[in-house]
Steps between C-alpha positions, in 0.01 A plus 500: 500500500643837406515808717247776436595864459357656815536823695674575826176500702421142397853392591482659845155353558617150412816522711307628804349150519854369559578752774674771296431861589630839381782639715594810304444684178720739311388651175338239281622190689363315803721275713315205654619238748363211700684545830712187446771653284332479159442830323464646154431827323183540295478788252170690508404438138169393352667230290794298630663276241546127533876515558475747787202314647701176499786676681257633765355151548851354540599771751195407707600133511202381296462291188304619201220255578478611865471863393231427241289331771515822704351712219 
């Protein structure tokens, strides 16, 4: 199953189910973490490409299938 092109709000909403929360924002980027050492930066864009989305998923310690279930 391929990754959809989604916006930053959908990404944050999905990752909140796995315990990630925003810790700071500067300009057009939001840094999220889960309190256990995993963190990533999500750009505030309406369309985030598949390559960047895959990098965000990897930073959060998830597989592509696990992330798709959260959407």
